[in-house]
mmCIF file of C-alpha atoms in Angstrom:
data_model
loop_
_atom_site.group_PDB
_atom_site.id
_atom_site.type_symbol
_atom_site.label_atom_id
_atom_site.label_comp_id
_atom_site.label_asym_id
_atom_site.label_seq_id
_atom_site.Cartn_x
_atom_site.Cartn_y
_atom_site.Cartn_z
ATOM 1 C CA UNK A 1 -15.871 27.037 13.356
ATOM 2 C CA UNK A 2 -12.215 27.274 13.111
ATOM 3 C CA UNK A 3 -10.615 29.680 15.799
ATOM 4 C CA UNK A 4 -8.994 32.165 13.559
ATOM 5 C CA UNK A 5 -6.231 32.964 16.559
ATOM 6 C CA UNK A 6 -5.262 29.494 16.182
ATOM 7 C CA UNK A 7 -1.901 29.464 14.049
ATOM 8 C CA UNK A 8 -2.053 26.751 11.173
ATOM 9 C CA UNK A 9 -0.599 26.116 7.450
ATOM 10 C CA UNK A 10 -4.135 26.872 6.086
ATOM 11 C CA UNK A 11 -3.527 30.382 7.325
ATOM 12 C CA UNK A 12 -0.248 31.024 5.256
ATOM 13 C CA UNK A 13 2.181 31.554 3.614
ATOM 14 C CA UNK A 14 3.689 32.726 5.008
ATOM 15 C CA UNK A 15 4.110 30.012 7.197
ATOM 16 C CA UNK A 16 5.621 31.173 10.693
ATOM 17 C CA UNK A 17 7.377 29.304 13.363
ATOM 18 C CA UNK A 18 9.004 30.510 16.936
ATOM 19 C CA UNK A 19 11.627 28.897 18.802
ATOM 20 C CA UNK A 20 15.438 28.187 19.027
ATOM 21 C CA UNK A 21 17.500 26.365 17.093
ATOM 22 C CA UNK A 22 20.870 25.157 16.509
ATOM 23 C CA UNK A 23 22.600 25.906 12.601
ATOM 24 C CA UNK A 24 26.129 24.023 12.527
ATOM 25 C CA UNK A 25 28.060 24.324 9.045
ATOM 26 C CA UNK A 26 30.016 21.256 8.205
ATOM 27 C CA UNK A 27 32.502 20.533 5.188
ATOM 28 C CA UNK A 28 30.997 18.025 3.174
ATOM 29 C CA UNK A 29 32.907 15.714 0.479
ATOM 30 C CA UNK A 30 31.831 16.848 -2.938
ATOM 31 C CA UNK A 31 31.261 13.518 -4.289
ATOM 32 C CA UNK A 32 28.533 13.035 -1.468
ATOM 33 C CA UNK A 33 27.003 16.098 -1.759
ATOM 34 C CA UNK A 34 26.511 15.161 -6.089
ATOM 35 C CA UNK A 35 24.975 12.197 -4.998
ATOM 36 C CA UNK A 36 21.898 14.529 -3.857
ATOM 37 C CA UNK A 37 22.221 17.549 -6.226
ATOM 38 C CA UNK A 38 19.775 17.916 -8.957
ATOM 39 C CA UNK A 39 22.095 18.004 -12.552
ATOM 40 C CA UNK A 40 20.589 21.054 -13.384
ATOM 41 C CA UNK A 41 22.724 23.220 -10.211
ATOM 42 C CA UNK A 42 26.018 23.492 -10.034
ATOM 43 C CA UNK A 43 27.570 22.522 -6.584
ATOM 44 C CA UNK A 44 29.925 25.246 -4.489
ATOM 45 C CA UNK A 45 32.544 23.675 -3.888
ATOM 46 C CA UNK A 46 36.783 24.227 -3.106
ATOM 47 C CA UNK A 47 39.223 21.711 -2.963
ATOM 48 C CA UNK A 48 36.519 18.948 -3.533
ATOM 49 C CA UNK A 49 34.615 19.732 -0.378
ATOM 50 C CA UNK A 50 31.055 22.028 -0.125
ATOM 51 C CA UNK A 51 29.441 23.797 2.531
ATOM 52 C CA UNK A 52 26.546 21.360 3.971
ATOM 53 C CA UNK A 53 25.486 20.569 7.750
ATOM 54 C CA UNK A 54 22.411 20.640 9.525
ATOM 55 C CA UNK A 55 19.718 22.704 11.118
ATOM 56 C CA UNK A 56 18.323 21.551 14.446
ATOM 57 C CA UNK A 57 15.255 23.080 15.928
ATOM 58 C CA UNK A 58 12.909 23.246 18.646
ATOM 59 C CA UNK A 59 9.748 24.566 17.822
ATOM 60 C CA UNK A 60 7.672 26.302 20.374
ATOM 61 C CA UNK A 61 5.051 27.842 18.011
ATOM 62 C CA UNK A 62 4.647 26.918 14.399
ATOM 63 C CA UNK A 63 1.553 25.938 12.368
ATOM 64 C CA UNK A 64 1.944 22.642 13.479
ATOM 65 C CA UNK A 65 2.346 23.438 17.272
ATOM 66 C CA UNK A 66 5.124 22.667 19.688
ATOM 67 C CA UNK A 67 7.497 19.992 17.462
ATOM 68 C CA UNK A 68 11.202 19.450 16.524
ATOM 69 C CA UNK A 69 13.101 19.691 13.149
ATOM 70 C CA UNK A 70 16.588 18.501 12.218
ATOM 71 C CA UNK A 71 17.175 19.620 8.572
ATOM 72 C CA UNK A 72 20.164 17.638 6.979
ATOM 73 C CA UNK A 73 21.796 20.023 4.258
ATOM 74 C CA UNK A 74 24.255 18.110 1.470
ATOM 75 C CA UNK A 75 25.547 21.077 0.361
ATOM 76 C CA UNK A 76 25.015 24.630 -1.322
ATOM 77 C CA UNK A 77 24.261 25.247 -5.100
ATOM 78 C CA UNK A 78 25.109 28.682 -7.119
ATOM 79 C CA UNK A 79 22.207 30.614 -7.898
ATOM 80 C CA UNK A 80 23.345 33.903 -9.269
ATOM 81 C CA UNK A 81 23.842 36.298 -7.833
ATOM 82 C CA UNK A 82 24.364 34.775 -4.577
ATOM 83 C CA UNK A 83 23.622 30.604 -3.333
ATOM 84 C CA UNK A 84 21.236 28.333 -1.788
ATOM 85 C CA UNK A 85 22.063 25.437 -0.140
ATOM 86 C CA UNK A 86 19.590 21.900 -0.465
ATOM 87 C CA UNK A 87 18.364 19.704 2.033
ATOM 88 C CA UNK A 88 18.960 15.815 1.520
ATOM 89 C CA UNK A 89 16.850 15.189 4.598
ATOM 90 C CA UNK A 90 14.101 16.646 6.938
ATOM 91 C CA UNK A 91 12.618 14.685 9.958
ATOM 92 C CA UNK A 92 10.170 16.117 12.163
ATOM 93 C CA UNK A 93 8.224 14.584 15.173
ATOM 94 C CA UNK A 94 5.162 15.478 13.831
ATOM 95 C CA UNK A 95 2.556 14.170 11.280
ATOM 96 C CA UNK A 96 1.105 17.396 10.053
ATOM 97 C CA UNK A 97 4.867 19.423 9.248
ATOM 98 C CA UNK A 98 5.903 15.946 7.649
ATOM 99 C CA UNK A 99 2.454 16.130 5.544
ATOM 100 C CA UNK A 100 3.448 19.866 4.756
ATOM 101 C CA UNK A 101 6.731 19.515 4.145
ATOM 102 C CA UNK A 102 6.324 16.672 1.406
ATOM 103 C CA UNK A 103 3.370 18.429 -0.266
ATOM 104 C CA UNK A 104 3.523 22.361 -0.009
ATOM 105 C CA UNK A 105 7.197 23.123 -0.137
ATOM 106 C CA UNK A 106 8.889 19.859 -2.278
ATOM 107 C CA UNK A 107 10.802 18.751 0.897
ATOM 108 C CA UNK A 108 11.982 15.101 1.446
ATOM 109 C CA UNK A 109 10.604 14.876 4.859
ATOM 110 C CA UNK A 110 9.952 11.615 6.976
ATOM 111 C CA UNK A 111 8.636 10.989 10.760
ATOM 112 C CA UNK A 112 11.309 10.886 13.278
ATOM 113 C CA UNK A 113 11.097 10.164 16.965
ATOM 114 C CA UNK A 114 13.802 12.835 19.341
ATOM 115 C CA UNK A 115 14.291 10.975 22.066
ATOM 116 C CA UNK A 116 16.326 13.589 25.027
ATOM 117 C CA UNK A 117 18.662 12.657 27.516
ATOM 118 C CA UNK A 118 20.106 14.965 30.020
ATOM 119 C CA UNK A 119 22.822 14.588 32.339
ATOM 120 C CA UNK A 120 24.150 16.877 34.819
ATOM 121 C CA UNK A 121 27.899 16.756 35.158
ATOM 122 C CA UNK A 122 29.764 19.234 38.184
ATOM 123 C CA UNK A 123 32.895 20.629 37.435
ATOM 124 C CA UNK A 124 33.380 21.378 40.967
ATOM 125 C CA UNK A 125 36.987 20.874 42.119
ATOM 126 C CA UNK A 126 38.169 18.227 44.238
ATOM 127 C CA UNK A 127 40.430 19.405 46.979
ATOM 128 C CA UNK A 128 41.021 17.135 50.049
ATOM 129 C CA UNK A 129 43.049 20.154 51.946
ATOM 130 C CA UNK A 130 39.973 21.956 51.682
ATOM 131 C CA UNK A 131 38.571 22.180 55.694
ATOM 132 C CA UNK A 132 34.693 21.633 56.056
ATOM 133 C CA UNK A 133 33.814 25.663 56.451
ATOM 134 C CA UNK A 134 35.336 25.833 53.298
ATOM 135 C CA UNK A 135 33.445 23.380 51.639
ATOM 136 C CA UNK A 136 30.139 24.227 53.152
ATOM 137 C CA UNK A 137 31.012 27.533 52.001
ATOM 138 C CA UNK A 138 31.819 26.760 48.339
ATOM 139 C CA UNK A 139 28.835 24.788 47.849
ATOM 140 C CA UNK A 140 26.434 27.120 49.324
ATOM 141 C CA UNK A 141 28.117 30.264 47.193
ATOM 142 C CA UNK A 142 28.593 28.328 44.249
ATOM 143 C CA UNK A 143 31.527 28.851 42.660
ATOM 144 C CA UNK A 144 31.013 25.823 40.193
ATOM 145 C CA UNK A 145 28.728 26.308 37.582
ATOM 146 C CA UNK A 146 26.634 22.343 36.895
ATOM 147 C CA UNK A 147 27.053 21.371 33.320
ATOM 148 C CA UNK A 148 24.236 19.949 31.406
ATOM 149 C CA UNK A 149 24.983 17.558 28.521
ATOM 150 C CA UNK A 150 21.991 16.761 26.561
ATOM 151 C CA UNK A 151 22.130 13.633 23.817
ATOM 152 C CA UNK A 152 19.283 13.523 21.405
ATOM 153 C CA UNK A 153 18.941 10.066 19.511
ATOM 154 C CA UNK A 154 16.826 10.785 15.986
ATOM 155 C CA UNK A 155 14.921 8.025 15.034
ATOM 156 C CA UNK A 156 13.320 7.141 11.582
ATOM 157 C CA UNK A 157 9.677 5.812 12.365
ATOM 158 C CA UNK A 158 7.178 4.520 10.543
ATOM 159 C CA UNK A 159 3.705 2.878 12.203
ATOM 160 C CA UNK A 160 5.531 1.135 15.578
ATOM 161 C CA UNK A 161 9.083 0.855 13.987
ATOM 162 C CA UNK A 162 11.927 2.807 14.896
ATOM 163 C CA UNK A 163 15.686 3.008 13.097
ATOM 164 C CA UNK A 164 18.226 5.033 14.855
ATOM 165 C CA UNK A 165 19.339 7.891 12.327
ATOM 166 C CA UNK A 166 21.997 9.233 15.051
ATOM 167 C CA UNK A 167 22.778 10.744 18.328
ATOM 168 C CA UNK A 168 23.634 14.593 18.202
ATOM 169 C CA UNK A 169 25.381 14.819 21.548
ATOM 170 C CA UNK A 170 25.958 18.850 23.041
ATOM 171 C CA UNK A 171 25.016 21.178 25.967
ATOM 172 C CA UNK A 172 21.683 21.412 26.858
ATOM 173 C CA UNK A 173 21.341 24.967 26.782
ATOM 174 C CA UNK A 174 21.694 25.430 23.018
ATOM 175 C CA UNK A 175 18.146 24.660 23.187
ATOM 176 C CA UNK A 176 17.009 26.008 25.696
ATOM 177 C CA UNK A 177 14.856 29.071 24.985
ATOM 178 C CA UNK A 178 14.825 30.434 28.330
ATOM 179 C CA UNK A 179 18.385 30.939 28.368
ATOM 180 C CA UNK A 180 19.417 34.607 29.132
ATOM 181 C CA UNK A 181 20.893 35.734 25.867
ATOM 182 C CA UNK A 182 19.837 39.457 25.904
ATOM 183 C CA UNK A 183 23.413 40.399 25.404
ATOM 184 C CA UNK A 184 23.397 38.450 21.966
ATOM 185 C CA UNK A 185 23.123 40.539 18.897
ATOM 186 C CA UNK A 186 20.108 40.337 17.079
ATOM 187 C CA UNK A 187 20.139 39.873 13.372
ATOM 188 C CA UNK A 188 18.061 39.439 10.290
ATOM 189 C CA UNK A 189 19.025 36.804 7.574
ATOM 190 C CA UNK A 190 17.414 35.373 4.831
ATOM 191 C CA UNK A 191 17.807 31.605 3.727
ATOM 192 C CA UNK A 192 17.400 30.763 0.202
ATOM 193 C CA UNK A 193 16.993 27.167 -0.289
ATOM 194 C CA UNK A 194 16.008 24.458 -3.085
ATOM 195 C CA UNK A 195 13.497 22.034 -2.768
ATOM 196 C CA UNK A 196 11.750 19.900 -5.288
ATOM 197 C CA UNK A 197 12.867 16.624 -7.224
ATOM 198 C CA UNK A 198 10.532 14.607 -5.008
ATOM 199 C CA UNK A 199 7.209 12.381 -5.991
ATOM 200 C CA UNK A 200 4.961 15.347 -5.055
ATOM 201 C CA UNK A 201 6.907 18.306 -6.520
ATOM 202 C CA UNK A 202 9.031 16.302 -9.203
ATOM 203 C CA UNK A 203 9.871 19.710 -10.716
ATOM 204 C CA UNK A 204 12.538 22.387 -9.242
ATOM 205 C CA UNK A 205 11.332 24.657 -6.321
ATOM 206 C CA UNK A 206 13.060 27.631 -4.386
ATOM 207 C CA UNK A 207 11.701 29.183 -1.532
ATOM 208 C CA UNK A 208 13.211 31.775 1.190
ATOM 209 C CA UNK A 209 13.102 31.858 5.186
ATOM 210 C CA UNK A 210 13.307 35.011 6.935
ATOM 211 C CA UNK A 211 14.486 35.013 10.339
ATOM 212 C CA UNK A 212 15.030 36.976 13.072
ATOM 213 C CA UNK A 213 16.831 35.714 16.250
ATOM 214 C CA UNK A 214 19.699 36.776 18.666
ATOM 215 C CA UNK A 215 23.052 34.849 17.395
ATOM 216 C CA UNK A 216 25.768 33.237 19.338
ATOM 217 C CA UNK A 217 28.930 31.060 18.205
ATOM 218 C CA UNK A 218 28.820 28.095 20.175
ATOM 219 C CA UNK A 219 30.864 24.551 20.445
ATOM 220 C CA UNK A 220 29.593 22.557 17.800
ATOM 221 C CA UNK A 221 27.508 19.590 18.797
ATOM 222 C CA UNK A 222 29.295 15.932 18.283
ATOM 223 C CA UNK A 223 27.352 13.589 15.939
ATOM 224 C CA UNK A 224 27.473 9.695 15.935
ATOM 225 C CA UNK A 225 25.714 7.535 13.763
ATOM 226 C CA UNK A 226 23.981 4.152 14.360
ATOM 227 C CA UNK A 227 26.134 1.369 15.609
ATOM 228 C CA UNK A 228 26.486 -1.052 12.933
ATOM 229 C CA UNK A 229 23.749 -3.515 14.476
ATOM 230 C CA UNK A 230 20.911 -0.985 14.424
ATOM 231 C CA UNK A 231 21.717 -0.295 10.924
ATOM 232 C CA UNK A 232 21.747 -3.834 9.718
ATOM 233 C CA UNK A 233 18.437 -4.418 11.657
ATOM 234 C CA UNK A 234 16.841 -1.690 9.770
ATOM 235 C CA UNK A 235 17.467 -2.926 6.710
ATOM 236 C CA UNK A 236 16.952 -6.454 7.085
ATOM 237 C CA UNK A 237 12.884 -5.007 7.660
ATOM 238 C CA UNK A 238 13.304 -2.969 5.087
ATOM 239 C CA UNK A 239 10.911 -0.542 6.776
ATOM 240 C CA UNK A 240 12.450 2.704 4.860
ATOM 241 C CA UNK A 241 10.313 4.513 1.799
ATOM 242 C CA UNK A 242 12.714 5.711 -0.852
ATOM 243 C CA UNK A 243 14.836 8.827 -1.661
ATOM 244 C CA UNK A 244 12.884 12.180 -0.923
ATOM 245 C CA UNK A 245 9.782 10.262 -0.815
ATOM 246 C CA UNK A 246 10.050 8.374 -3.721
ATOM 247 C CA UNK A 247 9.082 4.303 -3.612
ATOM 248 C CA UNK A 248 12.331 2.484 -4.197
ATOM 249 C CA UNK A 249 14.258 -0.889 -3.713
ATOM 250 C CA UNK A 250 15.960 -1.001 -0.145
ATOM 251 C CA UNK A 251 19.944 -0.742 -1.312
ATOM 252 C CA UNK A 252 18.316 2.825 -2.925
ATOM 253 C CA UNK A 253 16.943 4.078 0.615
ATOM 254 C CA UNK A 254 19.919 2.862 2.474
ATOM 255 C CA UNK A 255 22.270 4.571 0.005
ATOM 256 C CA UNK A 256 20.749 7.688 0.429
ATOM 257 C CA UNK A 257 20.128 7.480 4.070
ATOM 258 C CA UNK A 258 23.692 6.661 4.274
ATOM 259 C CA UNK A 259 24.786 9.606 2.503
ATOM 260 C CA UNK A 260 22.904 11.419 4.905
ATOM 261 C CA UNK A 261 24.479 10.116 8.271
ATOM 262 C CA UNK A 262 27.838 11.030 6.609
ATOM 263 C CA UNK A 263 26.780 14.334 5.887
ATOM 264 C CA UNK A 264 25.830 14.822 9.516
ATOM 265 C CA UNK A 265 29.153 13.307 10.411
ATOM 266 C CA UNK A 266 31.306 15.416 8.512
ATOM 267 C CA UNK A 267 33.907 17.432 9.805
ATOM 268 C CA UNK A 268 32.117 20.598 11.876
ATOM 269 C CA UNK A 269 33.461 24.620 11.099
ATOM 270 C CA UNK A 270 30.605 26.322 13.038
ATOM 271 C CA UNK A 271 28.272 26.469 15.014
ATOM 272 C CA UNK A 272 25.586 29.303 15.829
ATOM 273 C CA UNK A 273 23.082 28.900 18.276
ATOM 274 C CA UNK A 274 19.389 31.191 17.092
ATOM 275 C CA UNK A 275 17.790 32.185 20.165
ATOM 276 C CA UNK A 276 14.360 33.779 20.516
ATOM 277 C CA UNK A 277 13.711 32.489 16.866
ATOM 278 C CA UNK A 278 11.221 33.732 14.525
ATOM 279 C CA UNK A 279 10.966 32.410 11.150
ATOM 280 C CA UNK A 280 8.376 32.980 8.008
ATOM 281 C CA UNK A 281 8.706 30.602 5.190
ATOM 282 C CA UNK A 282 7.093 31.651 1.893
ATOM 283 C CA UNK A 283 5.632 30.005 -0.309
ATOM 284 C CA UNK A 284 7.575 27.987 -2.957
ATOM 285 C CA UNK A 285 8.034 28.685 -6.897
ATOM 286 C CA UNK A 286 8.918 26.693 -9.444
ATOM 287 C CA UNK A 287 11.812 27.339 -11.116
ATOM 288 C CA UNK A 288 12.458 27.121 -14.662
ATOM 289 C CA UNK A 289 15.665 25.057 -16.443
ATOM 290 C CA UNK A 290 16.916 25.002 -19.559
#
């Protein structure tokens, strides 16, 4: 018998996750951001650029469990009265929220591998006139605060192959959940976003998230992309299936998945870091076009 405490999708919508996460707003070239968009929604955009970026997240609680998320957004679409923005790529490290993704809510999500690297970096001052009381006494007191940089390398996998999709590089603490943020404001927002267009849900969907979490602006994390051998070795294998899920020739996938680094590596505007996150996602609709 199923434990009915036990979180899981067959218990939504809506659907409802826990954690931190990372939101950074980028400005994304139009004419990449097109490449995505279905015909039917018109594109926000000034001065040929849109409002795209990504969503990185750290799940602590969620239908699925404990798992991570990094939501590529092209850009955002008008949808009267207000927008929504649409989501070129989703990876997740887990089997289950890719499985979900694909078939409940019309997302183009794939298996990814986060693989984390922290390093600790002092910015303790060096001062050779300093006698050896002082120094004992600095470092025991602690006037330098340790730095941690974390760098988190996403991978596309399927079965035992990995293709690196890029290395987010920023401070460790922007996902760390046990981070004293008390003083942070809390707020309540709600997400309208587009989904759809994919070989499950071919047709138009739009769904909401509501989330509550405490808000701070933070440095925005630097993105790099996959050196120019990984990327050559991933699609000499070929090992890719096509856009939003779709079966498709290789030069399709790699199109698309290029569009995606570069959205990723576009230039950054801001960056808000959601502590003590709680998100519900509803349940899709289809949405009618002319």
């Amino acid at each position: 018998m199923e434990d009915s405490k036990a979180p899981s999708y067959a218990h939504g919508p809506p659907w409802s996750f826990k954690g931190c996460a990372l939101y950074q707003l980028h400005l994304v070239k139009a004419e990449t951001a097109r490449a995505f968009i279905p015909r039917e929604l018109k594109l926000v955009e000034a001065f040929g650029y849109t409002l795209g970026g990504f969503f990185l997240a750290q799940y602590e609680g969620s239908p699925a469990g404990k798992f991570d998320e990094l939501v590529v957004i092209a850009g955002t679409v008008w949808n009267p009265p207000t927008s929504c923005a649409w989501a070129t790529r989703v990876l997740v490290n887990s089997h289950e929220a890719c499985e979900h993704g694909r078939k409940h809510v019309g997302l183009p999500s794939h298996v990814a591998t986060f693989l984390k690297r922290t390093e600790r970096i002092s910015d303790e001052p060096r001062d050779k006139r300093r006698g050896g009381l002082l120094n004992i006494f600095h470092r025991h007191y602690s006037f330098h605060k340790p730095k941690d940089s974390m760098e988190i390398e996403v991978s596309d996998t399927k079965g035992s192959t990995m293709t690196t999709f890029c290395n987010i590089n920023m401070s460790s603490s922007l996902l760390n959940s046990k981070t004293n943020t008390m003083w942070m404001p809390m707020l309540r927002l709600s997400l309208p976003s587009f989904s759809g267009h994919t070989e499950y849900h071919p047709d138009l969907l739009k769904y909401s998230c509501q989330i509550e979490c405490r808000v701070q602006v933070v440095k925005p994390a630097k993105i790099s992309g996959p050196s120019s051998a990984l990327k050559n070795d991933g699609q000499s294998k070929g090992q890719l299936s096509g856009v939003n899920g779709f079966d498709a020739k290789p030069s399709v996938e790699e199109d698309a998945r290029e569009c995606s680094i570069s959205v990723m590596q576009s230039k950054p505007i801001l960056a808000l870091k959601f502590n003590l996150l709680r998100m519900q996602v509803e349940a899709p609709t289809t949405v009618l076009t002319n």
